[in-house]
Short mmCIF file of C-alpha atoms and ligand atoms in Angstrom, two decimals:
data_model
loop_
_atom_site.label_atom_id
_atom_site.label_comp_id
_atom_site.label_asym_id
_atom_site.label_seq_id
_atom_site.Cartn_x
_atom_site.Cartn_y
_atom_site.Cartn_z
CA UNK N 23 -136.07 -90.80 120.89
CA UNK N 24 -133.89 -89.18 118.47
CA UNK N 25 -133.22 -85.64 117.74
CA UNK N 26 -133.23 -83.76 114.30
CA UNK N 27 -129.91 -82.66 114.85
CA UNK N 28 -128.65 -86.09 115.26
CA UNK N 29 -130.60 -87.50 112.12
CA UNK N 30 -129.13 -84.79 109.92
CA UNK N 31 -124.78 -84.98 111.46
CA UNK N 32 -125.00 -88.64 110.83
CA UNK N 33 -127.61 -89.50 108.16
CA UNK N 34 -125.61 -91.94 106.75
CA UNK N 35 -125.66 -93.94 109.71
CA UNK N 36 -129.81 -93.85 109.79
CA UNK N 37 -130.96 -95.13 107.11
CA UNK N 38 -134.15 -97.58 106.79
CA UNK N 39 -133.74 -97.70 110.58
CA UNK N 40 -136.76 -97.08 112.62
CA UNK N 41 -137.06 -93.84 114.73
CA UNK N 42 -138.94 -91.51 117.17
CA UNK N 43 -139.19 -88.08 116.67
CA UNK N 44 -141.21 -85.27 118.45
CA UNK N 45 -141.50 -81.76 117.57
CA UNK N 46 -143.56 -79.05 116.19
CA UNK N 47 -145.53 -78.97 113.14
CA UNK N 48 -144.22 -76.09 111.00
CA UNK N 49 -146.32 -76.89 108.08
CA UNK N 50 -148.96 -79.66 107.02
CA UNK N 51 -149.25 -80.25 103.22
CA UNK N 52 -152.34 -82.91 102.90
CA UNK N 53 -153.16 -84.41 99.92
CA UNK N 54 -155.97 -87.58 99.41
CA UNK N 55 -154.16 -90.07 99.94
CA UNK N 56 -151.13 -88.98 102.45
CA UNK N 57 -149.59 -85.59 102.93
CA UNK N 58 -146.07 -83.90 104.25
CA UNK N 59 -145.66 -82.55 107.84
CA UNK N 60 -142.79 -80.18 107.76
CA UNK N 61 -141.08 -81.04 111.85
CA UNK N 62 -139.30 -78.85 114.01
CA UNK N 63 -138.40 -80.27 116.84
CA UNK N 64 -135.75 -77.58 118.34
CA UNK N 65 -132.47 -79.20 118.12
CA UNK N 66 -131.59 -77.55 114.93
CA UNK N 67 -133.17 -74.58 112.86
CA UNK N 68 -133.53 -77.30 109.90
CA UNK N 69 -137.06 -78.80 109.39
CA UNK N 70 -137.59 -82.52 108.46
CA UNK N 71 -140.07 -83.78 106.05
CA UNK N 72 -142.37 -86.36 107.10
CA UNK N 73 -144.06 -88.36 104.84
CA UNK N 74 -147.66 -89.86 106.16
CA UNK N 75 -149.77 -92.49 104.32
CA UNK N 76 -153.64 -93.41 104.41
CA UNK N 77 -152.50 -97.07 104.61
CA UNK N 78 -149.88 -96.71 107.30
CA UNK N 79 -151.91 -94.71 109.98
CA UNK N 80 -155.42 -95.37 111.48
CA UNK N 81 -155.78 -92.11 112.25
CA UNK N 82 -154.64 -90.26 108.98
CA UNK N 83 -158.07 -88.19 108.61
CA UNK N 84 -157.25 -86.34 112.46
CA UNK N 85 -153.30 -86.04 110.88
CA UNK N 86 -154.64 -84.77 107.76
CA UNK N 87 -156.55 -81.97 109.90
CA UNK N 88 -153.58 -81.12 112.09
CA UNK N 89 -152.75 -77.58 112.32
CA UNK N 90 -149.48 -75.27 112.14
CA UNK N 91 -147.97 -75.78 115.78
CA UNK N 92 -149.19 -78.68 117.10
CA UNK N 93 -146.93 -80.77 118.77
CA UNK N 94 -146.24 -84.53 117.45
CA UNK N 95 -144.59 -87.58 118.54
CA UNK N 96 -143.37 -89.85 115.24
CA UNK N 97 -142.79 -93.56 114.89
CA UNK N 98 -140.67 -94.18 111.43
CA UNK N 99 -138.68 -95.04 109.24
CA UNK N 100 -135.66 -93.14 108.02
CA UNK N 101 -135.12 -93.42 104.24
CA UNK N 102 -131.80 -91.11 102.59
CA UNK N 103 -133.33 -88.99 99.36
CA UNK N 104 -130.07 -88.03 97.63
CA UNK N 105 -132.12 -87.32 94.79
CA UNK N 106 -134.15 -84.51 96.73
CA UNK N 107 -133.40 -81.27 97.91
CA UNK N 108 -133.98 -82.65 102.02
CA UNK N 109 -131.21 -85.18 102.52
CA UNK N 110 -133.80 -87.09 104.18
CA UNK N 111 -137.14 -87.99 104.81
CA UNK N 112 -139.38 -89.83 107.27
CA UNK N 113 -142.10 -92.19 106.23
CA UNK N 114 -144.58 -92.19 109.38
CA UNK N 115 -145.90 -95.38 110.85
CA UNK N 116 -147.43 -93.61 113.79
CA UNK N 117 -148.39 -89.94 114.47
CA UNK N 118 -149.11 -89.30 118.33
CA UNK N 119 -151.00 -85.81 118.88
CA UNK N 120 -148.84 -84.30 121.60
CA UNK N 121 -150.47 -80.82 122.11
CA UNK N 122 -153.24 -79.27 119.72
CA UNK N 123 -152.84 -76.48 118.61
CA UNK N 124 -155.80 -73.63 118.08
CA UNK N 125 -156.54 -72.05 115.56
CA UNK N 126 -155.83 -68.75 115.64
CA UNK N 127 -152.36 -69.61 116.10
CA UNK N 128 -150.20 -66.71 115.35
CA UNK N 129 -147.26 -67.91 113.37
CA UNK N 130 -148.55 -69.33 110.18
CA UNK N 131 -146.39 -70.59 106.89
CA UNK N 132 -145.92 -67.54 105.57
CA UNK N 133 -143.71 -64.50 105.92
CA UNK N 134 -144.52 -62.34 109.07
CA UNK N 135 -143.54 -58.62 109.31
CA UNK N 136 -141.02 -58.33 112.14
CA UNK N 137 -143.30 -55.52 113.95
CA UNK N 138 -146.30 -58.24 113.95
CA UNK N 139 -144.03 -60.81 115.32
CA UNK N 140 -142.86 -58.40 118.08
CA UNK N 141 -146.24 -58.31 119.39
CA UNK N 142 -146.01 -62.08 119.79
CA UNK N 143 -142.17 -62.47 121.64
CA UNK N 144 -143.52 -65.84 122.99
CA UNK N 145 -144.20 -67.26 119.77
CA UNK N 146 -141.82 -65.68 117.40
CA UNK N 147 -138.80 -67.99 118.16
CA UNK N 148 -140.74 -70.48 116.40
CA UNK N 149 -139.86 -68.93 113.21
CA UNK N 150 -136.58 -69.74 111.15
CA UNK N 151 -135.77 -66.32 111.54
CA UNK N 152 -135.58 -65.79 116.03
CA UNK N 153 -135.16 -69.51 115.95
CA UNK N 154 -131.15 -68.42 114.00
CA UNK N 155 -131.32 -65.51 115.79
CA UNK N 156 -131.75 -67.16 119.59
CA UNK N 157 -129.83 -69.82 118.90
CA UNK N 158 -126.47 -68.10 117.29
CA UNK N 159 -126.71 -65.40 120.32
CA UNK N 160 -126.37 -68.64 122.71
CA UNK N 161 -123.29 -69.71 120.45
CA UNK N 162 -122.05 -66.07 120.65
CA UNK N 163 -122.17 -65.83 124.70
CA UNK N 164 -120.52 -69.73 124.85
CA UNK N 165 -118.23 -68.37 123.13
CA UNK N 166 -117.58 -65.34 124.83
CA UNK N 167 -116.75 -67.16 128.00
CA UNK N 168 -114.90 -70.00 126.32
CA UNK N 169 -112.40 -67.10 124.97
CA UNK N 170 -112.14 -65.46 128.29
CA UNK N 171 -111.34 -68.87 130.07
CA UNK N 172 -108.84 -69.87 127.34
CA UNK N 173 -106.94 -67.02 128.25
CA UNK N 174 -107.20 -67.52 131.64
CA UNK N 175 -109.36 -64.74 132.85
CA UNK N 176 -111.93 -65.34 136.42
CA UNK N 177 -115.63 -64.93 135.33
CA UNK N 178 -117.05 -62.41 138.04
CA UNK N 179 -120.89 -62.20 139.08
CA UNK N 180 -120.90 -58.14 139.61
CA UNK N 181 -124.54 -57.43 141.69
CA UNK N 182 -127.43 -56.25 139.66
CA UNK N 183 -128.43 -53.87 142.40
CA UNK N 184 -126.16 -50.89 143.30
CA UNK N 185 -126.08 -47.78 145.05
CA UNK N 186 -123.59 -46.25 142.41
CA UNK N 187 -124.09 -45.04 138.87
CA UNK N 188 -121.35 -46.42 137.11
CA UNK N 189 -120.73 -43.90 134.39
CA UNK N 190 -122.22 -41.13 136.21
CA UNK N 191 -124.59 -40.23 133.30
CA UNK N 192 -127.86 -39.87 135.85
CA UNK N 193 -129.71 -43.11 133.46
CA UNK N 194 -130.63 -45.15 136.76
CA UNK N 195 -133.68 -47.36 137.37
CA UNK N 196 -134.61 -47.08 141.05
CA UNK N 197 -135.01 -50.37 143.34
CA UNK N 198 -137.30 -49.55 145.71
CA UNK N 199 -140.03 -50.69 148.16
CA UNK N 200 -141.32 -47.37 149.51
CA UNK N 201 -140.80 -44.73 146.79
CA UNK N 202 -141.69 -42.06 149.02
CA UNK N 203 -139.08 -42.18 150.89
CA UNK N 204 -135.37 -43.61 150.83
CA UNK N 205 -134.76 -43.59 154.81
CA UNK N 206 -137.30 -45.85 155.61
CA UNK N 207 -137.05 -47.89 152.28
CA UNK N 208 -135.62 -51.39 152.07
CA UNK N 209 -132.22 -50.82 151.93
CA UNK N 210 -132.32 -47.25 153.38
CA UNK N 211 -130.88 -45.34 150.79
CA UNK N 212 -131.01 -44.99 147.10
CA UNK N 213 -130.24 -48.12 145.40
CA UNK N 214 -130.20 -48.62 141.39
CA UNK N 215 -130.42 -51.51 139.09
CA UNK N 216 -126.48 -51.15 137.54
CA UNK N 217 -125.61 -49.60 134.73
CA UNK N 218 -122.27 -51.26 134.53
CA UNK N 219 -120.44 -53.75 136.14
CA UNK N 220 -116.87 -52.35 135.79
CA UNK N 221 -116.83 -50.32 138.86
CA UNK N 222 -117.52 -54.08 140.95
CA UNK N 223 -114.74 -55.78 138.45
CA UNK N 224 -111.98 -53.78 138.77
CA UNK N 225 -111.65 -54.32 142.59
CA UNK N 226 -111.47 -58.08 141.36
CA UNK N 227 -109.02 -57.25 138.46
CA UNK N 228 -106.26 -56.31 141.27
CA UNK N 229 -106.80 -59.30 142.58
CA UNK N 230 -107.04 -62.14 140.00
CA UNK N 231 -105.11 -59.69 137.26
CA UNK N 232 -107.72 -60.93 134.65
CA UNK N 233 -111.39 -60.89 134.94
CA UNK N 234 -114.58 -60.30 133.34
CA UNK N 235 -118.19 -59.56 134.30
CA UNK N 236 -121.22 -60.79 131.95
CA UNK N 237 -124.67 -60.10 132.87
CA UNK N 238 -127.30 -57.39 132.19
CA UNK N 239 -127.17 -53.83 132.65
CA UNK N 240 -130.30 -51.03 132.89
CA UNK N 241 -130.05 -47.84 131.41
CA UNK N 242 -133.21 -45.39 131.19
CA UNK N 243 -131.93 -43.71 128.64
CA UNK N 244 -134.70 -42.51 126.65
CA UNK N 245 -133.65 -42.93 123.51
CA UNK N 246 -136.13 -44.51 121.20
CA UNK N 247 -133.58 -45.81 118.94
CA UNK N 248 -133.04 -49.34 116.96
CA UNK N 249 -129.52 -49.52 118.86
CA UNK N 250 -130.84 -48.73 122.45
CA UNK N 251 -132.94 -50.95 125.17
CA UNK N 252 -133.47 -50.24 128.34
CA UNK N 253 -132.39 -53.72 129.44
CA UNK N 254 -129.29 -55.38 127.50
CA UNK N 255 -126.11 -57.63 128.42
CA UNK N 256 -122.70 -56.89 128.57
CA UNK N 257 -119.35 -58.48 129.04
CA UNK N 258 -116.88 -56.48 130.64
CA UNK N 259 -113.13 -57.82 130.69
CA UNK N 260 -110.55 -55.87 133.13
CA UNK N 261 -106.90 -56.54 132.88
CA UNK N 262 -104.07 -55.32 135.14
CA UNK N 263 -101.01 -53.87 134.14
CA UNK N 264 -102.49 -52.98 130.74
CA UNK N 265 -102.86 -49.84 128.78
CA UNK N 266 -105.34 -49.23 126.17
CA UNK N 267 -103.40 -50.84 123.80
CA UNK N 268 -103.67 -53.28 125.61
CA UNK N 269 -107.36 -52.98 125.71
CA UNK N 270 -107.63 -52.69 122.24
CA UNK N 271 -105.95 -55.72 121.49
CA UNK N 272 -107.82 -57.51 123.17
CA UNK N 273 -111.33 -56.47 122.24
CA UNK N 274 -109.74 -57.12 118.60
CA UNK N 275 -108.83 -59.95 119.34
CA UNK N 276 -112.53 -61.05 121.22
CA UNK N 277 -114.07 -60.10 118.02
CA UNK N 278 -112.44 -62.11 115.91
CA UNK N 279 -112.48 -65.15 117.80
CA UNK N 280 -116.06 -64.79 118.34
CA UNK N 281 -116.67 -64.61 114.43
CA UNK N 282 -114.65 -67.51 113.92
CA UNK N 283 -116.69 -69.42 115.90
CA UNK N 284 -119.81 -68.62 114.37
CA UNK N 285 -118.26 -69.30 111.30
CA UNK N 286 -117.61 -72.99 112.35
CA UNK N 287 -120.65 -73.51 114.28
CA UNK N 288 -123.56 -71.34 112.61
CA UNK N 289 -122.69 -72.04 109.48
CA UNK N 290 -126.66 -72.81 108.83
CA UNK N 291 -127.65 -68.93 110.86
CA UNK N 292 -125.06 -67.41 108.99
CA UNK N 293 -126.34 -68.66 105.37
CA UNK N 294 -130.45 -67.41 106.22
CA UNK N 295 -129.38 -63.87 107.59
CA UNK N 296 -127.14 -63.72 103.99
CA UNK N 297 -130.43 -65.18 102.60
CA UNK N 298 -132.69 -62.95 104.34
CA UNK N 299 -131.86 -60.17 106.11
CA UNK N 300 -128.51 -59.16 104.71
CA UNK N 301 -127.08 -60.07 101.15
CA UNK N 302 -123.36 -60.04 101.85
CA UNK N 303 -122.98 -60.68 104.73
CA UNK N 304 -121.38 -63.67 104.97
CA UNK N 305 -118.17 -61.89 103.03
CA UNK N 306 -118.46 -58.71 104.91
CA UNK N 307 -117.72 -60.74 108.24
CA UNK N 308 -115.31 -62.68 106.20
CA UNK N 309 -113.64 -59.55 105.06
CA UNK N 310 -113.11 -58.60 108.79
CA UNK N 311 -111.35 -61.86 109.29
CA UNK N 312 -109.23 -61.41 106.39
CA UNK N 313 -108.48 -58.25 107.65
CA UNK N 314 -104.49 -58.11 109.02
CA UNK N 315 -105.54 -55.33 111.72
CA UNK N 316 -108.62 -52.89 112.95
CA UNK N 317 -107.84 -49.41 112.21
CA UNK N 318 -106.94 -46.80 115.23
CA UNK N 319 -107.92 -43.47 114.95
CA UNK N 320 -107.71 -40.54 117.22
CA UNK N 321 -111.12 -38.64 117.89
CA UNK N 322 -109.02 -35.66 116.80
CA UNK N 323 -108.05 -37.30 113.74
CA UNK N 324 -111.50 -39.07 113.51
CA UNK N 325 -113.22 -35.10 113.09
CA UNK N 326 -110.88 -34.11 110.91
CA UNK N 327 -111.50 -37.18 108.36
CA UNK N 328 -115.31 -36.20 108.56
CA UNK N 329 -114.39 -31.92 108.06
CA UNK N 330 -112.35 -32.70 105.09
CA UNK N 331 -115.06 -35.13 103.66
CA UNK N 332 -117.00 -31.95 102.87
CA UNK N 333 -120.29 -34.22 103.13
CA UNK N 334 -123.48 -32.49 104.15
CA UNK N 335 -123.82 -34.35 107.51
CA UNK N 336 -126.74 -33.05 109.31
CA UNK N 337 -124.86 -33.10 112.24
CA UNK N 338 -121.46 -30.63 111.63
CA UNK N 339 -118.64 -32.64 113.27
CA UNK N 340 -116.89 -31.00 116.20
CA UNK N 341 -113.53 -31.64 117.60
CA UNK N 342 -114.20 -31.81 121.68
CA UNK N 343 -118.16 -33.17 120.37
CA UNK N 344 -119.40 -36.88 120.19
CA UNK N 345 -120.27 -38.43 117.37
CA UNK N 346 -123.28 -39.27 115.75
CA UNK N 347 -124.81 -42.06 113.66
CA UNK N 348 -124.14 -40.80 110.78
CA UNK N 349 -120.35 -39.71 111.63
CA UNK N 350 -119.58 -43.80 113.05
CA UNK N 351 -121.68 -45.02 109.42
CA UNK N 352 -118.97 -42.90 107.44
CA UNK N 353 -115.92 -43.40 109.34
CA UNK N 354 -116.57 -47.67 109.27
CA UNK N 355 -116.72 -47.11 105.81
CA UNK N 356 -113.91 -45.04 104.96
CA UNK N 357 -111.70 -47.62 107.11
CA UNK N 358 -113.56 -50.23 105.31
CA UNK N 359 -114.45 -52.35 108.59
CA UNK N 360 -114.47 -51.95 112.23
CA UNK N 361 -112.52 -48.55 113.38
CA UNK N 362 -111.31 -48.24 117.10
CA UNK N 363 -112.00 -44.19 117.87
CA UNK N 364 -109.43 -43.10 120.62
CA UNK N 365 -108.45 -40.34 122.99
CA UNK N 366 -111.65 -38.77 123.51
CA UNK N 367 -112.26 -35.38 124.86
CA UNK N 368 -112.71 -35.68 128.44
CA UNK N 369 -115.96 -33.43 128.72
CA UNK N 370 -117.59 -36.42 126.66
CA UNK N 371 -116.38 -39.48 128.64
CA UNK N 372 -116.52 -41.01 132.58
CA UNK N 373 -114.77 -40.29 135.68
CA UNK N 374 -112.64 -42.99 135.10
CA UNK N 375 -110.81 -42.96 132.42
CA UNK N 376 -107.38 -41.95 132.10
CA UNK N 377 -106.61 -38.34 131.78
CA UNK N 378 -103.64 -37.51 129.24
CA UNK N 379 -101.18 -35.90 129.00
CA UNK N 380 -102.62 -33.16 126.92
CA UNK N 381 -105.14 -33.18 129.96
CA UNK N 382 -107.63 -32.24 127.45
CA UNK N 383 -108.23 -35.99 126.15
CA UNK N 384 -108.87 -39.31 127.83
CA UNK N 385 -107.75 -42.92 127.51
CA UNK N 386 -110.78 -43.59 126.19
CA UNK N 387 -111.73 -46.12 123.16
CA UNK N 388 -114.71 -47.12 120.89
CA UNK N 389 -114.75 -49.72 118.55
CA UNK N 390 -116.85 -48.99 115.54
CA UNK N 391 -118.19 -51.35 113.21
CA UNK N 392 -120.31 -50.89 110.11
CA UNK N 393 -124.11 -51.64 110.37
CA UNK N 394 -124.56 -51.35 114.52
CA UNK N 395 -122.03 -48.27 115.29
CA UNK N 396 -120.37 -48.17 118.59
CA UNK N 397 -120.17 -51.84 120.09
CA UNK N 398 -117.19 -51.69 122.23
CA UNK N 399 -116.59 -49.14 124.81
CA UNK N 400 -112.94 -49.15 126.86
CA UNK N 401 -110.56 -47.33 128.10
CA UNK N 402 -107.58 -47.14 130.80
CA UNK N 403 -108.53 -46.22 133.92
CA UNK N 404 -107.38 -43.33 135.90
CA UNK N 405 -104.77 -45.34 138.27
CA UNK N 406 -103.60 -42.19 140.28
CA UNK N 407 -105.18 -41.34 143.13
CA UNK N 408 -104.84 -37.53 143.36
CA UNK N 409 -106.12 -37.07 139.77
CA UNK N 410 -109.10 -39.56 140.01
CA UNK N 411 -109.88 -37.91 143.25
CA UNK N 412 -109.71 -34.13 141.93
CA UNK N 413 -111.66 -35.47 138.68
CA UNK N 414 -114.62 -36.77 140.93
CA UNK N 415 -114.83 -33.89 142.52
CA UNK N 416 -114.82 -31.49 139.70
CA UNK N 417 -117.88 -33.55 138.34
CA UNK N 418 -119.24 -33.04 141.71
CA UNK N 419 -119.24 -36.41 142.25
CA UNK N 420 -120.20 -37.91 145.49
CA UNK N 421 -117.35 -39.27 146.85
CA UNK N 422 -118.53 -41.42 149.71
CA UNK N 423 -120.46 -43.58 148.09
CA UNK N 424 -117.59 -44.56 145.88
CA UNK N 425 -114.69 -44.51 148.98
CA UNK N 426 -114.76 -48.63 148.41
CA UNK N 427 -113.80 -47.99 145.07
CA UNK N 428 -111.29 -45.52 145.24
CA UNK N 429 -109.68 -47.74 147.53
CA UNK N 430 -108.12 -49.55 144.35
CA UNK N 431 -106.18 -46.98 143.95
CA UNK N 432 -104.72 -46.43 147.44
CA UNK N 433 -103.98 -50.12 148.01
CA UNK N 434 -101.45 -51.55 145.40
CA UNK N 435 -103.33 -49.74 142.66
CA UNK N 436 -102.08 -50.07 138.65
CA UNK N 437 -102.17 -49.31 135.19
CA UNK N 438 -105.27 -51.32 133.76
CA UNK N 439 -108.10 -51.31 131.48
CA UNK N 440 -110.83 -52.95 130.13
CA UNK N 441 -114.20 -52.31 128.14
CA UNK N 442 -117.96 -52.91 127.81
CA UNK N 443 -119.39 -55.15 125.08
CA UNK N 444 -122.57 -54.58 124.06
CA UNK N 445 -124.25 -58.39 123.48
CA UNK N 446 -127.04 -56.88 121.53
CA UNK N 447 -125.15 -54.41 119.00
CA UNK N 448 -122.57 -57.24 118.62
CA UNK N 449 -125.13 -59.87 117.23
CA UNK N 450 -126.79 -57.08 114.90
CA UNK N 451 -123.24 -56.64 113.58
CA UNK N 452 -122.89 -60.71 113.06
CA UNK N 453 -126.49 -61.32 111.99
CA UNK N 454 -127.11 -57.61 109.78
CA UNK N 455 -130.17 -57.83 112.04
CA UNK N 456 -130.62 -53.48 111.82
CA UNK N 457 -133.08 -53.61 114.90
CA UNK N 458 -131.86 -54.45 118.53
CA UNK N 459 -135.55 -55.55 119.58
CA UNK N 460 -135.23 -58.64 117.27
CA UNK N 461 -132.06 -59.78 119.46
CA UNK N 462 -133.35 -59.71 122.70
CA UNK N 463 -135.89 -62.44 123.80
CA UNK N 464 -137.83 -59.95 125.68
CA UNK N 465 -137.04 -56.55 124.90
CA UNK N 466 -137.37 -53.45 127.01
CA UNK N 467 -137.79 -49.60 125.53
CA UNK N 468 -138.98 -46.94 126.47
CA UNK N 469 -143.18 -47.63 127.49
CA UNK N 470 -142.42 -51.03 126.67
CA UNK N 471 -142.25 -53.79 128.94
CA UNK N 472 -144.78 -55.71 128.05
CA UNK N 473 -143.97 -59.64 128.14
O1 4AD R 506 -119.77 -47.31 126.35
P1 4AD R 506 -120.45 -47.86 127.54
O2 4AD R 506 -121.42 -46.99 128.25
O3 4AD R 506 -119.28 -48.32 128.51
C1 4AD R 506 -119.42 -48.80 129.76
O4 4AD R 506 -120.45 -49.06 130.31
C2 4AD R 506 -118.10 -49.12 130.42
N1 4AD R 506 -118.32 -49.20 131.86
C3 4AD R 506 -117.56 -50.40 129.86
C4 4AD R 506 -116.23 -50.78 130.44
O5 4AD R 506 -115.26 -50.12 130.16
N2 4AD R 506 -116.18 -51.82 131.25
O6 4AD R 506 -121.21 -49.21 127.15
C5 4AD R 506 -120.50 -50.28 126.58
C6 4AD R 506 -121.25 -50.88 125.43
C7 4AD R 506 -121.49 -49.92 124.27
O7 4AD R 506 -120.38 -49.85 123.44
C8 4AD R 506 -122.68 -50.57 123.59
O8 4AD R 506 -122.27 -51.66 122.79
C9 4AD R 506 -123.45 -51.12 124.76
O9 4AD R 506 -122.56 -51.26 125.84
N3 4AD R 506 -124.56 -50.22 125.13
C10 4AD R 506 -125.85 -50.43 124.82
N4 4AD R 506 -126.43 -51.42 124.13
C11 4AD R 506 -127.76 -51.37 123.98
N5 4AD R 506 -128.54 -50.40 124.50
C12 4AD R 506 -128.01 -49.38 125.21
N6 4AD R 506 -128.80 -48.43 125.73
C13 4AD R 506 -126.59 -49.37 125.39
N7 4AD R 506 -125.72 -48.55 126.01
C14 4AD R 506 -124.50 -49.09 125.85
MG1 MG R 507 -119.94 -45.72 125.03
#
């Protein structure tokens, strides 16, 4: 058996040979005579034309009949069309019926709103549209790691469940067994699903010098936004003896690799989300490429842009406030492309970022990028004991259950930093995609968990 993806890298080399092919019938055209099955077997997003006869098959009348999503097994003949807009076609000689399909079937040939495909997450990668979108945000995590190992970094396998919240913002699902009470429960205490798996990395980062974590993170945050999900994957890269500079060279450097990559092997996703979902956007990500460096902007400097723009915002921007939406929309486009946001006020930002000098700012960066906002989140860490210690405790933090990680700092401890990528707003910035449901397989909101 051959694959799609094979037929269409190498046509040359197929031509009036005989093949097998199995897949899934996107559409079935039926005429008298003979009709067209459009095949998608998986291996690509492209669909294959297959041309089936009355005199060829004895079985043409139950092919004729065949519905949207059946699955097929083919016995051809490959025949080049350079004439046609398919580079290739082929003619049947045998149709095998490998799983009906009924017929209320819920993808049909026609265009689906995204909301009605949402109710159907099992079904809706079958569509051109989650089948670019599933199979780029593979490409995009290979990728990830393949950048990461170049450049010698450890991949690190942080745990899922935690008795810590990372970044201290209260946004923790429970694990429990007994919710009644936490003495007699599983693990006898309070344990979370994480929220982040720097605090677990860094330990690692004075060990290997570079490391990353990649997995998912759980935040009940209820925010019923397009850029927020309870449920969502990041990659989190720590580096020792770094400073945010540092940092942000790097996560420039990450993005720009990664859309490199997706320009050389998505080129097919890339041209149906210009198609489709965003016209341009081929050239904007081009234009980021092109680019010779992000810009770097202060948060002070950051407010000030936004005050002097004297546009109604509906949110007035504050120096020592966060921003909103609407602040990151203008500020990507005033740079013209993805904006780093640094030294944040400290009221606004974790524990553990690096106090300045001002001691009124942090260490602290965002990278901004026009379309999904905020995708990168880094900073340097606060290194000195005494002032990471006297910071956790002015946030009345609890120091105990963070004594393992404090011990970085009181055992060879050093400058470093590192960041959070978000998976999710990364692929709506490379795909224009303006809802972060349609880039997880399964996504989880707030009251929905439903698959
Ligand atoms: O800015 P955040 O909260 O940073 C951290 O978690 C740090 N511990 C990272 C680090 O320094 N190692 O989150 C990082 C990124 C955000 O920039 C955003 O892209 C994504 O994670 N993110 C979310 N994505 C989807 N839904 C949510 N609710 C998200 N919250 C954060
Ligand atoms: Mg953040």
């Amino acid at each position: 058996m051959i694959t799609l993806k094979e037929l269409f890298d190498e046509s040359q080399k197929y031509d009036k040979k005989e093949i097998t092919v199995a897949g899934w019938v996107r559409n079935n055209r039926a005429q008298k005579e003979f009709g067209f099955l459009d095949l998608n077997d998986g291996s690509c997003f492209k669909t294959s034309q297959i041309v089936y006869e009355e005199k060829n098959l004895d079985n043409f009348k139950d092919v004729q009949k065949y519905r949207c999503g059946v699955s097929v097994e083919i016995k051809g003949t490959f025949i080049l069309t350079p004439n046609m807009p398919q580079p290739f076609e082929i003619k049947a000689k045998e149709i095998i019926l490998l799983g009906d399909s009924q017929e209320d079937f819920p993808i049909q040939p026609k265009r689906h709103t995204r909301e009605f495909l949402r109710e159907n997450l099992h079904l809706r990668v079958r569509t051109n549209l989650f089948h670019a979108v599933f199979r780029l945000r593979s490409e995009v995590e290979y990728a990830i790691h393949t950048f990461f190992h170049e450049k010698n970094f450890v991949y690190v396998n942080t745990p899922i469940m935690t008795s810590n919240d990372g970044e201290g913002a209260g946004e923790l699902f429970s694990v429990c067994t007994d919710t009644k009470n936490p003495k007699t429960d599983f693990f006898g205490k309070n344990v979370f699903l994480t929220v982040t798996g720097q605090l677990h990395v860094e330990p690692y980062a004075m060990a290997f010098r570079k490391v990353y974590t990649f997995g998912p993170t759980f935040r009940a945050e209820n925010s019923n936004t397009t850029k927020h999900a309870s449920e969502f994957w990041m990659v989190e890269p720590e580096i020792a003896f770094a400073d945010l500079e540092d940092e942000q060279n790097l996560a420039e450097e990450m993005i720009r690799y990664i859309i490199k990559y997706v320009f050389d092997h998505c080129k097919d996703e890339l041209q149906l989300f210009d198609s489709f979902i965003e016209k341009g956007l081929i050239n904007r990500l081009k234009a980021v490429l092109d680019s010779p460096k992000f810009a770097r902007v202060t948060h002070h400097d950051a407010i000030t842009i936004l005050k002097e723009s004297r546009i109604g915002f509906e949110n007035t921007p504050e120096y020592g406030k966060d921003l909103a939406t609407e602040h990151e929309k203008f500020l990507t486009k005033h740079f013209n492309g993805p904006v780093f946001v640094y030294n944040w006020p400290k009221d606004i930002k974790a524990f553990y970022m690096r106090i300045n000098d001002d001691n009124e700012t942090v260490a602290g960066s965002d990278l901004l990028v026009p379309g999904s906002g905020e995708i990168i989140g880094g900073s340097q860490r606060e290194e000195r004991l005494d002032v990471l210690l006297n910071r956790m405790n002015e946030l009345g933090m609890n120091e105990e259950t963070l004594d393992w990680y404090v011990d970085t700092r009181r055992y060879g401890g050093c400058k470093h930093a590192g960041f959070g990528l978000g998976v999710e707003r990364l692929l709506m910035f490379l795909t224009g995609i303006d809802n972060i449901r349609d880039v997880l397989s399964y996504p989880r909101t707030p009251k929905s968990c439903d698959f």
